[in-house]
Short mmCIF file of C-alpha atoms and ligand atoms in Angstrom, two decimals:
data_model
loop_
_atom_site.label_atom_id
_atom_site.label_comp_id
_atom_site.label_asym_id
_atom_site.label_seq_id
_atom_site.Cartn_x
_atom_site.Cartn_y
_atom_site.Cartn_z
CA UNK A 1 200.57 141.95 23.63
CA UNK A 2 201.29 145.66 23.17
CA UNK A 3 199.71 148.40 25.31
CA UNK A 4 196.92 149.10 22.84
CA UNK A 5 195.89 145.42 22.60
CA UNK A 6 196.13 144.98 26.37
CA UNK A 7 194.02 148.08 26.95
CA UNK A 8 191.42 146.86 24.45
CA UNK A 9 191.18 143.51 26.24
CA UNK A 10 191.33 145.11 29.69
CA UNK A 11 188.31 147.26 28.88
CA UNK A 12 186.24 144.11 28.37
CA UNK A 13 187.26 142.83 31.78
CA UNK A 14 187.49 145.88 34.08
CA UNK A 15 185.58 149.19 34.09
CA UNK A 16 187.63 151.54 31.93
CA UNK A 17 190.25 148.79 31.66
CA UNK A 18 191.74 149.74 35.00
CA UNK A 19 191.67 148.83 38.67
CA UNK A 20 191.78 152.47 39.75
CA UNK A 21 190.16 155.28 37.72
CA UNK A 22 193.16 157.63 37.63
CA UNK A 23 195.14 155.08 35.63
CA UNK A 24 192.74 155.33 32.69
CA UNK A 25 194.40 158.64 31.68
CA UNK A 26 191.03 160.16 30.74
CA UNK A 27 191.99 163.50 32.33
CA UNK A 28 194.91 163.82 29.93
CA UNK A 29 192.85 162.66 26.94
CA UNK A 30 195.12 159.65 26.35
CA UNK A 31 195.25 155.90 26.67
CA UNK A 32 197.34 154.32 29.44
CA UNK A 33 200.60 152.54 28.78
CA UNK A 34 200.83 149.13 30.39
CA UNK A 35 203.91 148.79 32.55
CA UNK A 36 206.03 145.65 32.30
CA UNK A 37 208.70 146.38 34.91
CA UNK A 38 210.38 149.09 36.96
CA UNK A 39 213.79 149.73 38.48
CA UNK A 40 215.08 152.77 40.32
CA UNK A 41 213.66 155.95 38.80
CA UNK A 42 212.54 154.17 35.64
CA UNK A 43 209.61 152.17 34.33
CA UNK A 44 209.32 150.26 31.06
CA UNK A 45 206.09 149.66 29.18
CA UNK A 46 205.17 146.36 27.52
CA UNK A 47 206.45 147.77 24.24
CA UNK A 48 209.91 148.25 25.71
CA UNK A 49 209.77 152.03 26.02
CA UNK A 50 211.60 153.48 29.05
CA UNK A 51 210.29 156.38 31.09
CA UNK A 52 211.63 158.51 33.88
CA UNK A 53 208.92 157.94 36.49
CA UNK A 54 207.53 160.87 38.52
CA UNK A 55 204.36 159.02 39.63
CA UNK A 56 206.21 156.33 41.56
CA UNK A 57 203.04 154.35 42.20
CA UNK A 58 201.36 157.58 43.47
CA UNK A 59 203.89 158.01 46.24
CA UNK A 60 205.14 154.73 47.76
CA UNK A 61 208.37 154.44 45.78
CA UNK A 62 210.33 157.30 47.35
CA UNK A 63 213.41 155.05 47.35
CA UNK A 64 212.86 154.16 43.71
CA UNK A 65 211.53 150.89 42.32
CA UNK A 66 213.14 147.66 43.54
CA UNK A 67 215.31 149.30 46.19
CA UNK A 68 217.81 146.50 46.93
CA UNK A 69 217.24 146.48 50.70
CA UNK A 70 213.46 146.55 50.30
CA UNK A 71 213.45 143.82 47.68
CA UNK A 72 215.79 141.67 49.79
CA UNK A 73 213.53 142.04 52.82
CA UNK A 74 210.42 141.17 50.83
CA UNK A 75 212.03 138.11 49.24
CA UNK A 76 213.29 136.92 52.62
CA UNK A 77 209.83 137.36 54.12
CA UNK A 78 208.02 135.56 51.34
CA UNK A 79 210.40 132.61 51.75
CA UNK A 80 208.91 132.29 55.26
CA UNK A 81 205.33 132.32 54.01
CA UNK A 82 203.03 134.90 52.46
CA UNK A 83 200.28 135.34 55.06
CA UNK A 84 199.57 133.80 58.43
CA UNK A 85 196.37 135.48 59.62
CA UNK A 86 198.00 135.54 63.04
CA UNK A 87 200.30 137.98 64.88
CA UNK A 88 203.87 138.04 63.61
CA UNK A 89 207.18 139.75 64.43
CA UNK A 90 206.97 142.05 61.42
CA UNK A 91 203.89 143.83 62.73
CA UNK A 92 205.60 144.62 66.02
CA UNK A 93 208.82 145.73 64.32
CA UNK A 94 207.09 148.07 61.88
CA UNK A 95 204.78 149.53 64.52
CA UNK A 96 207.77 150.15 66.82
CA UNK A 97 209.65 151.94 64.03
CA UNK A 98 206.65 154.07 63.08
CA UNK A 99 206.15 155.01 66.75
CA UNK A 100 209.83 155.95 67.02
CA UNK A 101 209.57 158.23 63.99
CA UNK A 102 206.08 159.61 64.74
CA UNK A 103 205.84 159.75 68.57
CA UNK A 104 202.21 160.95 68.48
CA UNK A 105 201.30 157.45 67.31
CA UNK A 106 201.38 155.93 70.79
CA UNK A 107 199.32 152.98 69.53
CA UNK A 108 198.33 151.93 66.01
CA UNK A 109 196.62 149.37 63.81
CA UNK A 110 197.87 148.10 60.43
CA UNK A 111 195.41 147.77 57.56
CA UNK A 112 195.82 147.17 53.81
CA UNK A 113 195.19 150.56 52.25
CA UNK A 114 194.97 154.25 52.97
CA UNK A 115 191.20 154.04 52.52
CA UNK A 116 190.96 151.45 55.28
CA UNK A 117 193.11 153.64 57.50
CA UNK A 118 191.02 156.78 57.09
CA UNK A 119 187.64 155.05 57.26
CA UNK A 120 188.74 153.31 60.46
CA UNK A 121 190.08 156.53 61.96
CA UNK A 122 186.77 158.28 61.25
CA UNK A 123 184.79 155.41 62.81
CA UNK A 124 187.10 155.52 65.83
CA UNK A 125 186.71 159.30 66.23
CA UNK A 126 182.93 158.87 66.09
CA UNK A 127 182.99 155.97 68.53
CA UNK A 128 185.34 157.78 70.91
CA UNK A 129 183.36 161.05 70.96
CA UNK A 130 179.85 159.66 70.45
CA UNK A 131 179.40 162.28 67.74
CA UNK A 132 178.53 161.79 64.03
CA UNK A 133 179.50 164.96 62.18
CA UNK A 134 183.00 165.61 60.92
CA UNK A 135 184.82 168.26 58.91
CA UNK A 136 186.70 167.55 55.72
CA UNK A 137 188.12 169.89 53.11
CA UNK A 138 186.95 170.29 49.53
CA UNK A 139 189.61 168.77 47.32
CA UNK A 140 191.12 166.63 50.05
CA UNK A 141 190.98 162.94 49.17
CA UNK A 142 190.95 160.37 51.96
CA UNK A 143 190.20 157.25 49.91
CA UNK A 144 186.82 156.05 48.73
CA UNK A 145 184.82 155.34 51.90
CA UNK A 146 181.32 156.77 51.49
CA UNK A 147 181.63 159.53 54.07
CA UNK A 148 184.62 161.04 52.32
CA UNK A 149 183.12 161.15 48.83
CA UNK A 150 181.69 164.61 49.25
CA UNK A 151 183.74 167.10 47.25
CA UNK A 152 186.76 164.84 47.33
CA UNK A 153 189.94 165.39 45.39
CA UNK A 154 192.12 163.16 43.23
CA UNK A 155 190.17 160.96 40.81
CA UNK A 156 186.85 162.07 42.31
CA UNK A 157 187.61 165.66 41.36
CA UNK A 158 188.39 164.46 37.86
CA UNK A 159 185.14 162.48 37.64
CA UNK A 160 182.30 164.70 38.97
CA UNK A 161 179.54 163.03 40.92
CA UNK A 162 179.69 159.82 42.91
CA UNK A 163 176.37 157.92 42.64
CA UNK A 164 175.90 155.18 45.21
CA UNK A 165 176.65 157.36 48.22
CA UNK A 166 173.41 157.87 50.17
CA UNK A 167 172.59 161.43 51.24
CA UNK A 168 172.03 160.03 54.74
CA UNK A 169 175.73 159.21 54.88
CA UNK A 170 177.24 162.43 53.58
CA UNK A 171 174.84 164.67 55.53
CA UNK A 172 177.25 164.31 58.45
CA UNK A 173 180.15 165.49 56.30
CA UNK A 174 180.74 169.20 56.90
CA UNK A 175 182.74 170.84 54.12
CA UNK A 176 185.09 173.79 54.02
CA UNK A 177 187.61 175.01 51.51
CA UNK A 178 191.22 174.22 52.33
CA UNK A 179 192.90 177.10 54.18
CA UNK A 180 189.49 178.59 55.08
CA UNK A 181 189.77 178.53 58.86
CA UNK A 182 186.78 180.87 59.27
CA UNK A 183 184.51 178.32 57.56
CA UNK A 184 185.67 175.67 60.03
CA UNK A 185 185.10 178.04 62.93
CA UNK A 186 181.56 178.60 61.62
CA UNK A 187 180.90 174.84 61.59
CA UNK A 188 182.05 174.59 65.19
CA UNK A 189 180.03 177.64 66.21
CA UNK A 190 176.93 175.95 64.79
CA UNK A 191 177.57 172.29 65.60
CA UNK A 192 180.64 172.14 67.82
CA UNK A 193 179.12 169.65 70.25
CA UNK A 194 178.23 167.29 67.37
CA UNK A 195 181.58 167.27 65.55
CA UNK A 196 183.62 164.12 66.12
CA UNK A 197 186.72 165.18 64.20
CA UNK A 198 188.44 167.19 61.57
CA UNK A 199 190.34 165.16 58.98
CA UNK A 200 192.86 167.08 56.91
CA UNK A 201 195.73 166.45 54.53
CA UNK A 202 198.35 168.56 56.37
CA UNK A 203 199.80 169.35 52.97
CA UNK A 204 197.14 168.59 50.37
CA UNK A 205 198.20 166.31 47.52
CA UNK A 206 194.90 165.57 45.79
CA UNK A 207 193.98 168.87 44.20
CA UNK A 208 197.54 169.05 43.09
CA UNK A 209 199.89 170.08 45.89
CA UNK A 210 198.38 172.80 48.08
CA UNK A 211 200.24 173.97 51.17
CA UNK A 212 198.61 175.06 54.43
CA UNK A 213 198.62 178.81 55.02
CA UNK A 214 200.44 179.97 58.14
CA UNK A 215 198.18 179.36 61.12
CA UNK A 216 195.76 177.05 59.30
CA UNK A 217 196.85 173.77 60.90
CA UNK A 218 197.35 175.38 64.33
CA UNK A 219 193.85 176.83 64.03
CA UNK A 220 192.43 173.36 63.39
CA UNK A 221 194.41 172.03 66.34
CA UNK A 222 193.04 174.74 68.64
CA UNK A 223 189.42 174.22 67.49
CA UNK A 224 189.62 170.46 68.13
CA UNK A 225 191.17 171.00 71.55
CA UNK A 226 188.54 173.61 72.47
CA UNK A 227 185.56 171.47 71.38
CA UNK A 228 186.78 168.00 72.34
CA UNK A 229 186.98 166.89 68.70
CA UNK A 230 189.67 164.59 67.31
CA UNK A 231 192.24 166.09 64.92
CA UNK A 232 193.16 163.54 62.26
CA UNK A 233 196.15 164.18 59.98
CA UNK A 234 195.80 162.13 56.84
CA UNK A 235 199.48 161.55 56.12
CA UNK A 236 199.02 158.84 53.51
CA UNK A 237 200.98 161.04 51.09
CA UNK A 238 202.97 163.29 53.46
CA UNK A 239 204.05 160.59 55.90
CA UNK A 240 207.83 160.09 55.55
CA UNK A 241 207.80 162.27 52.43
CA UNK A 242 207.72 165.75 53.94
CA UNK A 243 210.32 164.79 56.54
CA UNK A 244 211.50 161.67 58.39
CA UNK A 245 208.60 162.34 60.77
CA UNK A 246 206.06 163.42 58.18
CA UNK A 247 204.08 166.66 58.02
CA UNK A 248 203.48 166.78 61.77
CA UNK A 249 207.24 166.95 62.36
CA UNK A 250 207.71 169.45 59.52
CA UNK A 251 204.94 171.78 60.70
CA UNK A 252 205.34 170.98 64.41
CA UNK A 253 201.62 170.31 64.97
CA UNK A 254 200.53 167.21 66.90
CA UNK A 255 197.30 165.53 65.75
CA UNK A 256 195.30 163.13 67.89
CA UNK A 257 195.24 160.48 65.17
CA UNK A 258 197.35 159.97 62.05
CA UNK A 259 196.67 157.86 59.00
CA UNK A 260 199.49 156.46 56.88
CA UNK A 261 199.87 154.41 53.71
CA UNK A 262 201.94 154.33 50.52
CA UNK A 263 205.59 154.71 51.71
CA UNK A 264 205.10 152.51 54.82
CA UNK A 265 204.32 149.55 52.56
CA UNK A 266 207.43 149.87 50.41
CA UNK A 267 205.24 149.14 47.39
CA UNK A 268 203.09 146.53 49.12
CA UNK A 269 199.49 147.09 50.30
CA UNK A 270 199.75 148.71 53.73
CA UNK A 271 197.79 151.37 55.59
CA UNK A 272 197.96 152.35 59.22
CA UNK A 273 196.02 154.49 61.66
CA UNK A 274 197.11 155.38 65.15
CA UNK A 275 197.55 158.06 67.76
CA UNK A 276 196.70 158.72 71.37
CA UNK A 277 196.59 155.50 73.39
CA UNK A 278 193.39 156.50 75.19
CA UNK A 279 191.66 156.93 71.82
CA UNK A 280 193.10 153.81 70.17
CA UNK A 281 192.06 151.65 73.13
CA UNK A 282 188.48 152.17 72.00
CA UNK A 283 189.24 149.78 69.13
CA UNK A 284 188.22 146.11 69.36
CA UNK A 285 189.20 143.84 70.96
CA UNK A 286 190.00 146.26 73.81
CA UNK A 287 187.15 148.68 73.13
CA UNK A 288 183.92 148.43 71.22
CA UNK A 289 184.77 150.11 67.89
CA UNK A 290 185.13 147.36 65.34
CA UNK A 291 187.59 147.06 62.45
CA UNK A 292 189.27 143.99 61.01
CA UNK A 293 191.21 142.74 57.97
CA UNK A 294 192.31 139.38 56.60
CA UNK A 295 195.66 140.62 55.36
CA UNK A 296 196.27 143.34 57.96
CA UNK A 297 199.88 143.15 59.18
CA UNK A 298 200.85 140.91 56.27
CA UNK A 299 204.41 139.69 57.00
CA UNK A 300 205.77 140.44 53.51
CA UNK A 301 204.33 143.96 53.49
CA UNK A 302 205.57 144.57 57.03
CA UNK A 303 209.09 143.53 56.06
CA UNK A 304 209.09 145.77 52.97
CA UNK A 305 207.71 148.68 54.97
CA UNK A 306 210.26 148.31 57.74
CA UNK A 307 213.13 148.05 55.27
CA UNK A 308 211.84 151.21 53.60
CA UNK A 309 211.73 153.22 56.83
CA UNK A 310 215.17 151.97 57.85
CA UNK A 311 216.62 152.97 54.45
CA UNK A 312 215.01 156.42 54.67
CA UNK A 313 217.03 157.16 57.80
CA UNK A 314 220.16 157.35 55.61
CA UNK A 315 218.55 159.66 53.07
CA UNK A 316 219.22 163.38 52.82
CA UNK A 317 215.77 164.97 52.74
CA UNK A 318 217.14 168.52 52.60
CA UNK A 319 219.28 167.75 49.56
CA UNK A 320 216.38 166.13 47.70
CA UNK A 321 214.15 169.07 48.58
CA UNK A 322 216.67 171.52 47.14
CA UNK A 323 217.10 169.50 43.94
CA UNK A 324 213.34 169.10 43.57
CA UNK A 325 212.81 172.84 44.05
CA UNK A 326 215.36 173.57 41.33
CA UNK A 327 213.70 171.13 38.90
CA UNK A 328 210.24 172.52 39.63
CA UNK A 329 211.31 176.14 39.24
CA UNK A 330 213.14 175.43 35.99
CA UNK A 331 210.12 173.57 34.57
CA UNK A 332 207.94 176.53 35.52
CA UNK A 333 210.36 178.96 33.86
CA UNK A 334 210.37 176.90 30.65
CA UNK A 335 206.56 176.89 30.49
CA UNK A 336 206.48 180.62 31.19
CA UNK A 337 208.92 181.22 28.33
CA UNK A 338 206.44 179.32 26.13
CA UNK A 339 203.73 181.81 27.05
CA UNK A 340 201.91 179.45 29.39
CA UNK A 341 200.39 180.83 32.60
CA UNK A 342 201.73 178.54 35.30
CA UNK A 343 201.98 178.63 39.09
CA UNK A 344 204.03 176.34 41.28
CA UNK A 345 203.51 174.75 44.68
CA UNK A 346 206.44 172.78 46.09
CA UNK A 347 207.51 171.14 49.33
CA UNK A 348 210.10 168.43 49.98
CA UNK A 349 210.00 165.91 47.11
CA UNK A 350 206.57 166.87 45.82
CA UNK A 351 205.37 169.65 43.57
CA UNK A 352 202.60 170.62 41.22
CA UNK A 353 203.10 173.00 38.33
CA UNK A 354 199.57 174.27 37.68
CA UNK A 355 198.54 175.67 34.32
CA UNK A 356 196.99 178.58 36.12
CA UNK A 357 197.49 182.35 36.13
CA UNK A 358 196.81 182.55 39.86
CA UNK A 359 198.42 180.85 42.86
CA UNK A 360 196.54 177.70 43.88
CA UNK A 361 195.48 177.64 47.54
CA UNK A 362 192.24 175.64 47.32
CA UNK A 363 190.04 173.50 45.07
CA UNK A 364 188.39 176.49 43.37
CA UNK A 365 191.71 177.69 41.97
CA UNK A 366 192.85 174.14 41.26
CA UNK A 367 189.62 173.38 39.40
CA UNK A 368 190.04 176.47 37.23
CA UNK A 369 193.37 175.34 35.83
CA UNK A 370 193.83 174.81 32.08
CA UNK A 371 193.21 171.05 31.75
CA UNK A 372 193.83 171.07 27.99
CA UNK A 373 197.25 172.64 28.44
CA UNK A 374 198.12 170.01 31.03
CA UNK A 375 196.94 167.25 28.68
CA UNK A 376 199.13 168.64 25.89
CA UNK A 377 202.10 168.87 28.25
CA UNK A 378 201.52 165.35 29.61
CA UNK A 379 201.16 163.73 26.17
CA UNK A 380 204.30 165.33 24.76
CA UNK A 381 206.34 164.59 27.88
CA UNK A 382 205.23 160.95 27.72
CA UNK A 383 206.21 160.75 24.08
CA UNK A 384 209.70 161.87 25.15
CA UNK A 385 209.99 159.29 27.90
CA UNK A 386 208.81 161.32 30.90
CA UNK A 387 206.00 159.71 32.93
CA UNK A 388 203.99 162.30 34.87
CA UNK A 389 200.74 161.95 36.83
CA UNK A 390 197.94 161.55 34.22
CA UNK A 391 195.78 164.06 36.08
CA UNK A 392 196.09 167.69 37.11
CA UNK A 393 194.90 167.00 40.66
CA UNK A 394 198.04 165.10 41.64
CA UNK A 395 201.62 165.69 42.66
CA UNK A 396 204.84 165.21 40.79
CA UNK A 397 207.02 163.07 43.06
CA UNK A 398 210.81 162.90 43.00
CA UNK A 399 212.73 160.14 44.72
CA UNK A 400 216.11 159.56 46.27
CA UNK A 401 217.23 157.78 43.08
CA UNK A 402 216.39 160.41 40.46
CA UNK A 403 219.72 161.71 39.15
CA UNK A 404 220.61 165.21 37.97
CA UNK A 405 220.86 163.67 34.50
CA UNK A 406 217.23 162.50 34.83
CA UNK A 407 216.22 166.02 35.78
CA UNK A 408 218.14 167.51 32.86
CA UNK A 409 216.48 165.06 30.43
CA UNK A 410 213.12 166.11 31.89
CA UNK A 411 213.90 169.79 31.34
CA UNK A 412 215.11 169.05 27.81
CA UNK A 413 211.83 167.31 27.06
CA UNK A 414 209.86 170.23 28.51
CA UNK A 415 211.74 172.64 26.26
CA UNK A 416 210.47 170.69 23.24
CA UNK A 417 206.79 170.80 24.24
CA UNK A 418 204.66 172.88 21.88
CA UNK A 419 201.18 174.23 22.62
P1 KE4 B 1 194.49 154.11 49.06
O1 KE4 B 1 193.20 153.50 49.53
O2 KE4 B 1 194.45 154.47 47.58
O3 KE4 B 1 195.72 153.27 49.45
O4 KE4 B 1 194.71 155.48 49.86
C1 KE4 B 1 193.68 156.44 49.85
C2 KE4 B 1 194.27 157.80 50.14
C3 KE4 B 1 194.09 158.34 51.41
N1 KE4 B 1 194.59 159.56 51.73
C4 KE4 B 1 195.31 160.28 50.83
C5 KE4 B 1 195.87 161.61 51.23
C6 KE4 B 1 195.54 159.75 49.53
O5 KE4 B 1 196.26 160.49 48.63
C7 KE4 B 1 195.02 158.50 49.18
C8 KE4 B 1 195.21 157.89 47.79
N2 KE4 B 1 195.88 158.70 46.83
C9 KE4 B 1 195.50 158.45 45.44
C10 KE4 B 1 196.25 159.43 44.52
N3 KE4 B 1 196.46 160.73 45.04
C11 KE4 B 1 195.73 157.03 45.06
C12 KE4 B 1 195.81 156.72 43.58
C13 KE4 B 1 194.56 156.10 43.06
O6 KE4 B 1 193.47 156.38 43.61
O7 KE4 B 1 194.69 155.33 42.08
#
């Protein structure tokens, strides 16, 4: 079946024909292509068309698809069984490696998605402090647990309104714009003794890429320390992408808890939350805060994740950052030459070129971008074999396997886009 036929059938079976809203490509006014296979920096659709992939499964595939070491580890693991529902070596090995790379994670718990990681970290912060309120940032996306679906980013930003979330739940969710430290200070001035935690994307990737202003993260750190609240870094995107030790290593700020996902699964379903031992020991079965999962610590996913982290040690983050910066700046220059108002945010192997005439530092500016221009750009890049995130509230991800030739083909395609 070709993509169109598959999509037609899929829409009779799944809402919007997809298992995750972003994939429906509604934001870019297009239909999704169905992917048949992937290798390295490339994906192929069911009609045999090849694309240079800059979505990379929304972040996990920083080594490229089917990295040989990762695939070998996963195949070896599956030959030993797919799931035991009991402790296994892989859980210990991956946890030990994560702890080595992110020392603030003195103790941790594996789960099966980033959503599970953040919802568990929030429950833990509430259980540890005995407080219910928490601060999140407008445009930050922490997965789809009810408490987070107030002014979230990513697909939520692209689909306004989230029925099914009771007001009683989100009334504890205190909102502030990203980079607005004064708004957070005001929340603490009013409710400091009731605030369990702040959860923040230390570099935001779900309103497009938005970087923290100087002093923003340190200000959050200081407020949490002063008021006995837990600082949670949601590093589901930034973990092992911004540096070998994630955003907390890059920005030299130590959170109390960290959530991870994506890259640590090597393409398999893995999430993780962890941090200070004295906080984590409030989790069952040691403490009273409950969380569980049938496939948590799955041996195949653990093996793929560990192989991924081991491979990343040999990768040159600085070189990829420089190459990514060059690609992003050249794309921006091409769009500018075409008369488009664009602004660029970039860090490490992630960037967002906004169709905006102002720099983007929060969700207000991100939400004011020219969605039609992005849709035009996306459609014409896809037609030329370049697969970008089908939404303006996402990042463009490069990987350690994208070649300079891939980047040049991407620039060549951009030069041919007409508005
Ligand atoms: P998952 O439950 O999708 O594994 O992770 C949720 C999550 C948590 N925290 C951050 C910072 C995240 O970016 C995410 C998920 N990211 C989106 C795209 N930006 C996943 C793609 C999708 O929803 O289809």
